[in-house]
């Protein structure tokens, strides 16, 4: 048999609800505030079919460019053959959530601002760039309790 060509083909597990999470969606999902420029994760909720994104956008992260009463417009990168195209899609808020992808960056920026203010007050300069981890310091390995083990290949034995 050939593959079906439906809009939702291959989504049996993708759009199914989690174990013991079936039923009506909680109200807290509707009370979240989305603003233009926010990063959101797209995850289709099988309980609400209205405003559901296509399966190719499931699990993607995009940026909000428009906010309406029940939905948001999101710019998402989609690979089409050899190119990556920015696609603008409208998704209801049941199918998105705030992304954690920028939390580390925002935290680092806040720390940098504090360090800059502190250095400005002291009149000194501070290095704010991230530095790669350097080599570990030198140390001696003791062989009093454990003797060194010689590693060598096992000799080949021909069995006739």
Coordinates of C-alpha atoms in Angstrom, one line a residue:
X1 CA 0.0 0.0 0.0
X2 CA 1.2 3.5 -0.7
X3 CA 1.5 6.3 1.9
X4 CA -1.6 8.3 2.6
X5 CA -1.4 11.9 1.5
X6 CA -3.4 13.5 4.3
X7 CA -2.6 16.8 6.0
X8 CA -2.0 15.1 9.3
X9 CA -0.4 11.8 8.1
X10 CA 2.3 10.4 10.4
X11 CA 1.2 12.3 13.4
X12 CA -0.2 9.5 15.5
X13 CA 2.2 10.1 18.4
X14 CA 3.2 13.6 17.5
X15 CA -0.2 15.2 18.3
X16 CA -1.3 12.7 21.0
X17 CA -1.6 13.9 24.6
X18 CA 0.9 12.8 27.2
X19 CA 0.2 10.0 29.6
X20 CA -2.4 11.1 32.3
X21 CA -2.6 14.5 30.6
X22 CA -5.7 13.9 28.5
X23 CA -8.8 16.1 28.6
X24 CA -9.4 19.8 28.7
X25 CA -6.5 22.2 28.5
X26 CA -5.7 24.2 31.7
X27 CA -6.5 27.9 31.9
X28 CA -3.0 28.9 32.7
X29 CA -2.1 28.4 29.0
X30 CA -4.6 31.1 28.0
X31 CA -3.3 33.6 30.6
X32 CA 0.2 33.8 29.3
X33 CA 1.2 37.1 27.7
X34 CA 3.0 37.1 24.3
X35 CA 4.7 40.2 22.9
X36 CA 6.2 41.0 19.5
X37 CA 9.8 39.8 19.5
X38 CA 9.3 36.9 22.0
X39 CA 10.8 33.5 21.1
X40 CA 8.2 30.7 21.3
X41 CA 8.3 26.9 20.9
X42 CA 5.7 25.4 18.7
X43 CA 4.0 22.2 19.9
X44 CA 0.7 21.1 18.4
X45 CA -1.9 20.1 21.1
X46 CA -4.1 17.3 19.8
X47 CA -7.0 18.3 22.1
X48 CA -7.5 21.6 20.2
X49 CA -7.7 21.2 16.4
X50 CA -8.4 24.8 15.7
X51 CA -5.4 26.9 14.8
X52 CA -3.0 23.9 14.9
X53 CA 0.2 24.3 13.0
X54 CA 1.3 21.9 10.2
X55 CA 3.4 18.9 11.4
X56 CA 6.5 20.3 9.8
X57 CA 6.5 23.1 12.3
X58 CA 6.1 20.9 15.4
X59 CA 9.0 21.3 17.8
X60 CA 10.4 24.4 16.0
X61 CA 11.3 27.7 17.7
X62 CA 10.2 31.0 16.1
X63 CA 9.8 34.7 16.8
X64 CA 6.5 36.4 17.3
X65 CA 5.8 39.1 14.7
X66 CA 2.1 39.7 15.3
X67 CA -0.3 39.3 18.2
X68 CA -4.1 39.0 17.8
X69 CA -6.9 38.1 20.2
X70 CA -6.7 34.3 20.0
X71 CA -3.5 33.7 18.0
X72 CA 0.0 34.9 17.3
X73 CA 2.0 35.2 14.1
X74 CA 5.4 33.5 14.3
X75 CA 8.3 33.6 11.9
X76 CA 9.8 30.1 11.6
X77 CA 12.7 28.8 9.5
X78 CA 11.7 25.9 7.2
X79 CA 14.0 23.9 5.0
X80 CA 12.6 23.6 1.5
X81 CA 14.9 21.4 -0.6
X82 CA 18.3 23.1 -0.4
X83 CA 17.2 26.4 1.1
X84 CA 16.0 27.7 4.5
X85 CA 13.0 30.0 4.1
X86 CA 11.6 32.2 6.8
X87 CA 7.9 31.3 6.9
X88 CA 5.2 33.4 8.6
X89 CA 2.5 31.3 10.2
X90 CA -0.5 32.1 12.4
X91 CA -0.9 29.7 15.4
X92 CA -3.4 29.8 18.2
X93 CA -1.9 30.2 21.7
X94 CA -2.8 26.7 22.8
X95 CA -0.1 25.4 20.5
X96 CA 2.9 27.6 21.6
X97 CA 4.8 28.3 24.8
X98 CA 7.6 30.6 25.8
X99 CA 11.0 29.3 24.7
X100 CA 13.9 28.9 27.1
X101 CA 16.5 29.4 24.4
X102 CA 17.4 32.9 25.4
X103 CA 17.4 32.5 29.2
X104 CA 21.2 32.0 29.5
X105 CA 21.9 34.9 27.2
X106 CA 19.6 37.3 29.1
X107 CA 21.1 36.1 32.4
X108 CA 24.6 36.7 31.1
X109 CA 23.7 40.2 29.9
X110 CA 22.3 41.1 33.3
X111 CA 25.5 39.9 35.0
X112 CA 27.6 41.9 32.5
X113 CA 25.6 45.1 33.2
X114 CA 26.1 44.6 37.0
X115 CA 29.9 44.1 36.4
X116 CA 30.0 47.2 34.2
X117 CA 28.3 49.3 36.7
X118 CA 30.6 48.0 39.5
X119 CA 33.7 48.7 37.3
X120 CA 32.5 52.1 36.4
X121 CA 32.1 53.0 40.1
X122 CA 35.6 51.7 40.9
X123 CA 37.1 53.3 37.8
X124 CA 38.6 50.1 36.4
X125 CA 38.1 48.0 33.3
X126 CA 36.5 44.6 33.3
X127 CA 36.7 41.8 30.7
X128 CA 33.1 40.7 29.8
X129 CA 33.9 38.3 27.0
X130 CA 33.4 34.6 27.5
X131 CA 36.7 32.8 27.7
X132 CA 37.3 29.2 26.6
X133 CA 38.2 26.7 29.3
X134 CA 42.0 26.5 29.5
X135 CA 44.1 23.4 30.1
X136 CA 44.0 21.7 33.4
X137 CA 46.8 22.4 35.8
X138 CA 49.7 20.0 36.0
X139 CA 49.8 17.3 38.7
X140 CA 51.6 14.2 39.7
X141 CA 50.0 10.7 39.5
X142 CA 51.0 8.5 42.4
X143 CA 51.7 4.8 41.7
X144 CA 52.3 3.6 45.3
X145 CA 49.0 1.8 45.8
X146 CA 48.4 0.7 42.2
X147 CA 51.0 -0.5 39.9
X148 CA 51.0 0.7 36.3
X149 CA 49.3 -1.8 33.9
X150 CA 50.9 -2.5 30.6
X151 CA 48.5 -2.5 27.8
X152 CA 49.4 -4.5 24.7
X153 CA 47.6 -6.4 22.0
X154 CA 46.7 -10.1 22.6
X155 CA 48.9 -12.3 20.4
X156 CA 47.1 -14.0 17.5
X157 CA 46.5 -17.7 17.9
X158 CA 45.8 -19.8 14.8
X159 CA 43.3 -22.6 15.7
X160 CA 43.2 -25.4 13.1

